[in-house]
Short mmCIF file of C-alpha atoms in Angstrom, two decimals:
data_model
loop_
_atom_site.label_atom_id
_atom_site.label_comp_id
_atom_site.label_asym_id
_atom_site.label_seq_id
_atom_site.Cartn_x
_atom_site.Cartn_y
_atom_site.Cartn_z
CA MET A 552 -69.06 99.54 208.75
CA LYS A 553 -66.54 97.44 210.48
CA ASN A 554 -64.36 99.21 213.00
CA VAL A 555 -60.89 98.31 211.85
CA SER A 556 -59.17 99.97 214.99
CA GLU A 557 -60.27 97.21 217.13
CA VAL A 558 -57.43 94.79 216.24
CA THR A 559 -54.86 95.70 218.84
CA SER A 560 -53.52 92.12 219.37
CA PHE A 561 -52.85 88.90 217.57
CA ILE A 562 -52.87 85.23 218.30
CA LEU A 563 -49.95 83.08 217.58
CA SER A 564 -51.66 80.01 216.57
CA GLU A 565 -48.53 77.64 216.46
CA PHE A 566 -48.27 77.74 220.25
CA TYR A 567 -51.52 75.66 220.54
CA GLY A 568 -49.67 72.55 219.33
CA MET A 569 -47.55 72.72 222.61
CA GLU A 570 -50.50 72.63 225.04
CA ASP A 571 -49.98 69.13 226.23
CA LEU A 572 -46.12 69.45 226.70
CA LYS A 573 -45.82 73.04 227.95
CA PRO A 574 -43.13 72.43 230.50
CA ILE A 575 -40.95 70.36 228.14
CA TYR A 576 -41.11 72.95 225.50
CA PHE A 577 -40.38 75.78 228.09
CA CYS A 578 -37.28 73.83 229.30
CA ILE A 579 -36.05 73.11 225.80
CA PHE A 580 -36.34 76.67 224.66
CA LEU A 581 -34.82 77.98 227.80
CA ILE A 582 -31.76 75.72 227.38
CA ILE A 583 -31.50 76.82 223.75
CA TYR A 584 -31.45 80.53 224.91
CA ILE A 585 -28.98 79.98 227.71
CA THR A 586 -26.71 78.08 225.29
CA ILE A 587 -26.79 80.96 222.71
CA ILE A 588 -26.00 83.48 225.39
CA ALA A 589 -23.23 81.47 226.95
CA GLU A 590 -21.43 80.61 223.66
CA ASN A 591 -21.63 84.10 222.17
CA VAL A 592 -20.72 85.94 225.26
CA LEU A 593 -17.72 83.51 225.77
CA LEU A 594 -16.54 84.23 222.22
CA ILE A 595 -16.94 87.91 222.61
CA GLY A 596 -15.09 87.71 225.91
CA VAL A 597 -12.21 85.79 224.54
CA ILE A 598 -11.75 88.25 221.59
CA TYR A 599 -11.99 91.22 224.01
CA CYS A 600 -9.62 89.87 226.59
CA TYR A 601 -6.71 88.80 224.31
CA LYS A 602 -5.08 91.68 222.50
CA THR A 603 -3.69 89.27 219.83
CA LEU A 604 -7.27 88.78 218.72
CA HIS A 605 -7.85 92.51 218.14
CA GLU A 606 -7.63 92.25 214.40
CA PRO A 607 -10.16 93.01 211.75
CA MET A 608 -11.20 89.41 211.08
CA TYR A 609 -11.98 88.79 214.87
CA LEU A 610 -13.69 92.11 215.26
CA LEU A 611 -16.01 91.16 212.56
CA LEU A 612 -16.55 87.83 214.07
CA CYS A 613 -17.31 89.58 217.39
CA ASN A 614 -20.05 91.56 215.59
CA LEU A 615 -21.43 88.30 214.24
CA ALA A 616 -21.79 86.99 217.77
CA VAL A 617 -23.40 90.30 219.02
CA ASN A 618 -25.88 90.00 216.22
CA GLY A 619 -26.57 86.39 217.26
CA LEU A 620 -27.46 87.63 220.72
CA TYR A 621 -29.56 90.43 219.16
CA GLY A 622 -31.68 88.08 217.02
CA SER A 623 -32.18 85.36 219.63
CA THR A 624 -33.13 88.01 222.22
CA ALA A 625 -35.71 89.25 219.77
CA LEU A 626 -37.25 85.81 219.73
CA MET A 627 -36.62 83.65 222.77
CA PRO A 628 -38.07 85.67 225.63
CA ALA A 629 -41.23 86.12 223.72
CA VAL A 630 -41.31 82.44 222.89
CA LEU A 631 -40.88 81.55 226.59
CA SER A 632 -43.53 83.84 227.68
CA ASN A 633 -46.10 82.56 224.96
CA VAL A 634 -45.44 78.90 225.80
CA ILE A 635 -46.76 79.32 229.28
CA SER A 636 -49.39 81.90 228.40
CA PRO A 637 -53.04 80.50 228.11
CA SER A 638 -53.97 82.99 225.45
CA HIS A 639 -50.75 83.02 223.23
CA GLU A 640 -51.50 86.68 222.29
CA ILE A 641 -49.16 89.34 221.19
CA SER A 642 -49.95 93.10 221.20
CA LEU A 643 -49.72 95.03 217.98
CA PRO A 644 -46.81 97.26 219.15
CA PHE A 645 -44.78 94.23 220.37
CA CYS A 646 -45.52 92.42 217.19
CA GLN A 647 -44.24 95.34 215.14
CA THR A 648 -41.30 95.63 217.43
CA GLN A 649 -40.54 91.92 217.01
CA ILE A 650 -40.82 92.20 213.33
CA TYR A 651 -38.35 95.03 213.10
CA THR A 652 -35.73 93.33 215.34
CA ILE A 653 -36.02 89.88 213.63
CA HIS A 654 -35.81 91.33 210.15
CA THR A 655 -32.93 93.63 210.90
CA TYR A 656 -31.14 90.69 212.56
CA ALA A 657 -31.47 88.69 209.34
CA ILE A 658 -30.32 91.51 207.11
CA THR A 659 -27.41 92.38 209.49
CA GLU A 660 -26.32 88.74 209.66
CA PHE A 661 -26.01 88.56 205.88
CA THR A 662 -24.21 91.89 205.73
CA ILE A 663 -21.67 90.86 208.39
CA LEU A 664 -21.06 87.62 206.47
CA ALA A 665 -20.47 89.70 203.28
CA ALA A 666 -18.06 91.85 205.06
CA MET A 667 -16.32 88.93 206.41
CA SER A 668 -15.93 87.54 202.89
CA TYR A 669 -14.25 90.91 201.76
CA ASP A 670 -11.90 90.61 204.77
CA ARG A 671 -10.76 87.13 203.57
CA TYR A 672 -10.39 88.44 200.01
CA VAL A 673 -8.01 91.17 201.15
CA ALA A 674 -6.10 88.83 203.48
CA ILE A 675 -5.53 86.17 200.75
CA CYS A 676 -5.21 88.36 197.70
CA TYR A 677 -3.26 91.22 199.21
CA PRO A 678 -1.59 89.67 202.23
CA LEU A 679 1.22 92.31 202.52
CA ALA A 680 -1.21 95.23 202.42
CA TYR A 681 -3.96 93.43 204.54
CA HIS A 682 -3.37 95.39 207.79
CA ALA A 683 -2.96 98.71 206.00
CA ILE A 684 -6.20 98.24 204.11
CA MET A 685 -8.33 96.75 206.75
CA SER A 686 -7.22 98.91 209.66
CA HIS A 687 -8.54 101.99 207.85
CA ARG A 688 -11.79 100.26 206.74
CA VAL A 689 -12.84 97.95 209.59
CA VAL A 690 -14.55 100.70 211.65
CA LYS A 691 -16.43 102.08 208.68
CA MET A 692 -17.46 98.49 207.69
CA ILE A 693 -18.74 97.93 211.20
CA VAL A 694 -20.76 101.14 211.26
CA PHE A 695 -22.29 100.32 207.84
CA MET A 696 -23.09 96.70 208.78
CA TRP A 697 -25.39 97.96 211.51
CA LEU A 698 -26.75 101.26 210.11
CA TYR A 699 -27.53 99.90 206.62
CA PRO A 700 -29.99 97.17 207.88
CA MET A 701 -31.67 99.35 210.48
CA LEU A 702 -32.37 102.22 208.19
CA ALA A 703 -32.98 100.20 204.99
CA PHE A 704 -35.67 98.00 206.63
CA LEU A 705 -37.18 101.02 208.49
CA ILE A 706 -37.86 102.74 205.02
CA PHE A 707 -39.85 99.65 203.92
CA PHE A 708 -41.37 98.91 207.30
CA ILE A 709 -43.13 102.40 207.28
CA PHE A 710 -45.62 100.80 204.79
CA THR A 711 -46.61 98.07 207.34
CA LEU A 712 -46.83 100.49 210.15
CA GLN A 713 -49.68 102.40 208.30
CA LEU A 714 -51.86 99.39 207.77
CA GLN A 715 -54.93 98.51 209.81
CA PHE A 716 -55.94 94.98 210.50
CA CYS A 717 -59.09 93.01 210.44
CA GLU A 718 -57.90 89.46 211.23
CA ARG A 719 -56.02 88.36 214.39
CA THR A 720 -54.49 84.96 213.74
CA ILE A 721 -50.81 84.70 212.72
CA GLU A 722 -49.90 81.22 211.83
CA ASN A 723 -46.44 81.19 213.25
CA MET A 724 -44.56 81.32 216.65
CA TYR A 725 -43.48 84.88 216.09
CA CYS A 726 -44.38 87.92 213.99
CA VAL A 727 -43.04 88.29 210.60
CA ASN A 728 -43.82 91.09 208.10
CA TYR A 729 -45.26 88.95 205.39
CA LEU A 730 -47.84 87.22 207.66
CA LEU A 731 -48.78 90.52 209.36
CA VAL A 732 -49.46 92.19 206.04
CA LYS A 733 -51.81 89.30 205.07
CA LEU A 734 -54.14 90.29 207.99
CA ALA A 735 -54.60 93.86 206.63
CA CYS A 736 -58.03 95.22 205.80
CA THR A 737 -56.87 97.22 202.80
CA ASP A 738 -55.24 96.25 199.45
CA THR A 739 -51.69 95.46 200.04
CA SER A 740 -50.46 94.98 196.53
CA ILE A 741 -48.08 98.15 196.81
CA VAL A 742 -46.69 96.66 200.17
CA ASN A 743 -46.16 93.25 198.47
CA ILE A 744 -44.42 94.82 195.55
CA ALA A 745 -42.28 96.95 197.82
CA GLY A 746 -41.41 93.76 199.89
CA LEU A 747 -40.20 91.87 196.82
CA LEU A 748 -38.02 94.90 195.74
CA SER A 749 -36.71 95.13 199.20
CA VAL A 750 -35.54 91.58 199.21
CA ALA A 751 -33.33 92.34 196.17
CA LEU A 752 -32.11 95.57 198.04
CA TYR A 753 -31.22 93.50 201.18
CA THR A 754 -29.60 90.56 199.50
CA LEU A 755 -28.02 91.35 196.15
CA PRO A 756 -25.14 93.53 197.25
CA GLN A 757 -24.19 91.05 199.93
CA LEU A 758 -24.34 88.19 197.27
CA ILE A 759 -22.26 90.23 194.78
CA MET A 760 -19.62 90.79 197.49
CA ILE A 761 -19.45 87.23 198.50
CA PHE A 762 -19.32 85.76 195.03
CA TYR A 763 -16.75 88.44 194.01
CA SER A 764 -14.65 87.80 196.95
CA TYR A 765 -14.53 84.04 196.64
CA ALA A 766 -14.08 84.12 192.83
CA HIS A 767 -10.86 86.20 193.30
CA ILE A 768 -9.76 83.91 196.18
CA LEU A 769 -10.09 80.84 194.10
CA ARG A 770 -8.46 82.39 191.13
CA ILE A 771 -5.40 83.50 193.23
CA CYS A 772 -5.12 80.10 194.78
CA VAL A 773 -5.15 78.30 191.44
CA LEU A 774 -2.78 80.61 189.78
CA SER A 775 -0.29 80.68 192.59
CA PHE A 776 -0.75 77.40 194.49
CA SER A 777 1.48 77.09 197.49
CA LYS A 778 1.35 75.94 201.12
CA SER A 779 0.78 79.50 202.31
CA LYS A 780 -2.11 80.06 199.99
CA LEU A 781 -3.65 76.61 200.99
CA LYS A 782 -3.21 77.63 204.70
CA ALA A 783 -4.90 80.97 204.01
CA LEU A 784 -7.74 79.25 202.16
CA ARG A 785 -8.45 77.06 205.17
CA THR A 786 -9.24 80.25 207.09
CA CYS A 787 -12.24 80.66 204.79
CA THR A 788 -13.73 77.23 205.86
CA PRO A 789 -15.54 78.50 209.03
CA HIS A 790 -16.86 81.45 207.03
CA LEU A 791 -18.22 79.30 204.23
CA LEU A 792 -19.78 76.96 206.80
CA ALA A 793 -21.48 79.96 208.44
CA ILE A 794 -22.83 81.16 205.01
CA VAL A 795 -24.18 77.77 204.11
CA ASN A 796 -25.72 77.34 207.48
CA TYR A 797 -27.39 80.79 207.41
CA SER A 798 -28.55 80.25 203.71
CA PHE A 799 -30.27 77.05 204.54
CA GLY A 800 -32.06 78.96 207.45
CA CYS A 801 -33.22 81.74 205.11
CA PHE A 802 -34.38 79.19 202.48
CA PHE A 803 -36.39 77.26 205.12
CA GLU A 804 -38.07 80.49 206.30
CA ILE A 805 -38.86 81.85 202.85
CA ALA A 806 -40.28 78.44 201.77
CA GLN A 807 -42.46 77.80 204.78
CA SER A 808 -43.90 81.28 204.78
CA ARG A 809 -44.47 81.67 201.09
CA PHE A 810 -45.84 78.20 200.31
CA ASN A 811 -48.73 76.10 201.74
CA ASN A 812 -47.05 74.05 204.64
CA SER A 813 -50.34 72.62 206.17
CA ARG A 814 -49.48 69.12 205.32
CA LEU A 815 -46.03 69.24 207.07
CA PRO A 816 -45.77 67.60 210.55
CA TYR A 817 -45.95 70.15 213.37
CA HIS A 818 -42.40 69.60 214.59
CA THR A 819 -41.16 70.09 211.07
CA LYS A 820 -42.80 73.33 210.69
CA LEU A 821 -41.38 74.48 214.05
CA PHE A 822 -37.86 73.45 212.94
CA LEU A 823 -38.14 75.35 209.66
CA SER A 824 -39.50 78.58 211.07
CA LEU A 825 -36.93 78.62 213.96
CA TYR A 826 -33.84 77.49 212.06
CA PHE A 827 -32.47 80.82 211.03
CA LEU A 828 -33.01 82.39 214.42
CA ILE A 829 -31.56 79.59 216.54
CA LEU A 830 -29.07 77.43 214.54
CA PRO A 831 -26.70 80.19 213.34
CA PRO A 832 -26.31 81.82 216.82
CA ILE A 833 -25.66 78.34 218.30
CA LEU A 834 -23.34 76.93 215.61
CA ASN A 835 -21.32 80.03 214.58
CA PRO A 836 -19.33 80.27 217.97
CA VAL A 837 -18.72 76.47 217.69
CA ILE A 838 -17.68 76.64 214.00
CA TYR A 839 -15.25 79.38 214.65
CA GLY A 840 -14.10 78.34 218.06
CA LEU A 841 -13.09 74.84 216.80
CA SER A 842 -11.92 75.85 213.32
CA ILE A 843 -9.68 78.86 214.01
CA GLN A 844 -6.51 77.62 215.80
CA VAL A 845 -5.96 80.93 217.69
CA ILE A 846 -9.37 81.17 219.13
CA ARG A 847 -9.25 77.36 219.97
CA GLN A 848 -5.98 77.76 221.86
CA ARG A 849 -7.23 80.73 223.80
CA LEU A 850 -10.38 78.89 224.83
CA PHE A 851 -8.36 75.85 225.92
CA ARG A 852 -6.04 78.04 227.88
CA LEU A 853 -9.01 79.87 229.52
CA PHE A 854 -10.67 76.56 230.60
CA SER A 855 -7.39 74.96 231.77
CA ARG A 856 -6.84 78.13 233.93
CA LYS A 857 -10.27 77.83 235.38
CA ASN A 858 -9.80 74.13 236.13
CA ARG A 859 -6.53 74.87 238.07
CA GLN A 860 -8.25 77.59 240.06
CA VAL A 861 -11.03 75.18 241.06
CA GLN A 862 -8.51 72.52 241.99
CA MET A 863 -6.67 74.89 244.24
CA MET A 864 -9.82 75.89 246.14
#
């Protein structure tokens, strides 16, 4: 009888395609990680330093940046380590930890975007009552945005933690729950059904909130078209861009993990698997930093002050 307890580590096979260019890949991923940290820390710092930005909209944006740091840190240090590693192995506990952090990042990102859509709904549809409504709800929303994904995924992830594994090769650059479950020795039909149900649990409430919010925003703007409403509608542009960007990433991740992608070029597979973990944390600070005038002005003021200090030295 096979001893199923022997499998305590897994091989991330996608790293073998980088063997000939390890230093180049390492430098690329390091630059990406440093860029993500710099952009998001800068955005958080600007919101923290300027009291005029201590409003619900910017507090939610700050949480989006924190989640970007959380997700990229769940991935990039492990990627950098595995690029230069000769074996490209990952231990079972670390693989399970990575699964939990990456999946909770994904759910939290979508939950924060849903909360931001509600914020825009209140700001445009109830402008006079915006501060009264959101000042009482923003703290509860922030607590919910973090606790809900952490607890909701943990309930489902308990099924995976109980599995024993017979195979060792994960055809990816990082651990994801679906690929790990495929390596189990026992029948995983219950886990697969629970996984499909969990996808609905993790996405439907957020989708309903986003569509509900923007349906009312469009209705208000159509019924009472004015310059003030148009100006308010423009504040939704960065949020919509962030939703579209993240939705593309989720679609790519689901498509490449659920369907046979063996015929795709190696670099295409890398792009599809890394998109939702790298592009949103990189692009969100740029989208909001350039699109929202208040943040853009604060950033320009900060850099101009730094330039004057350098010139005086």
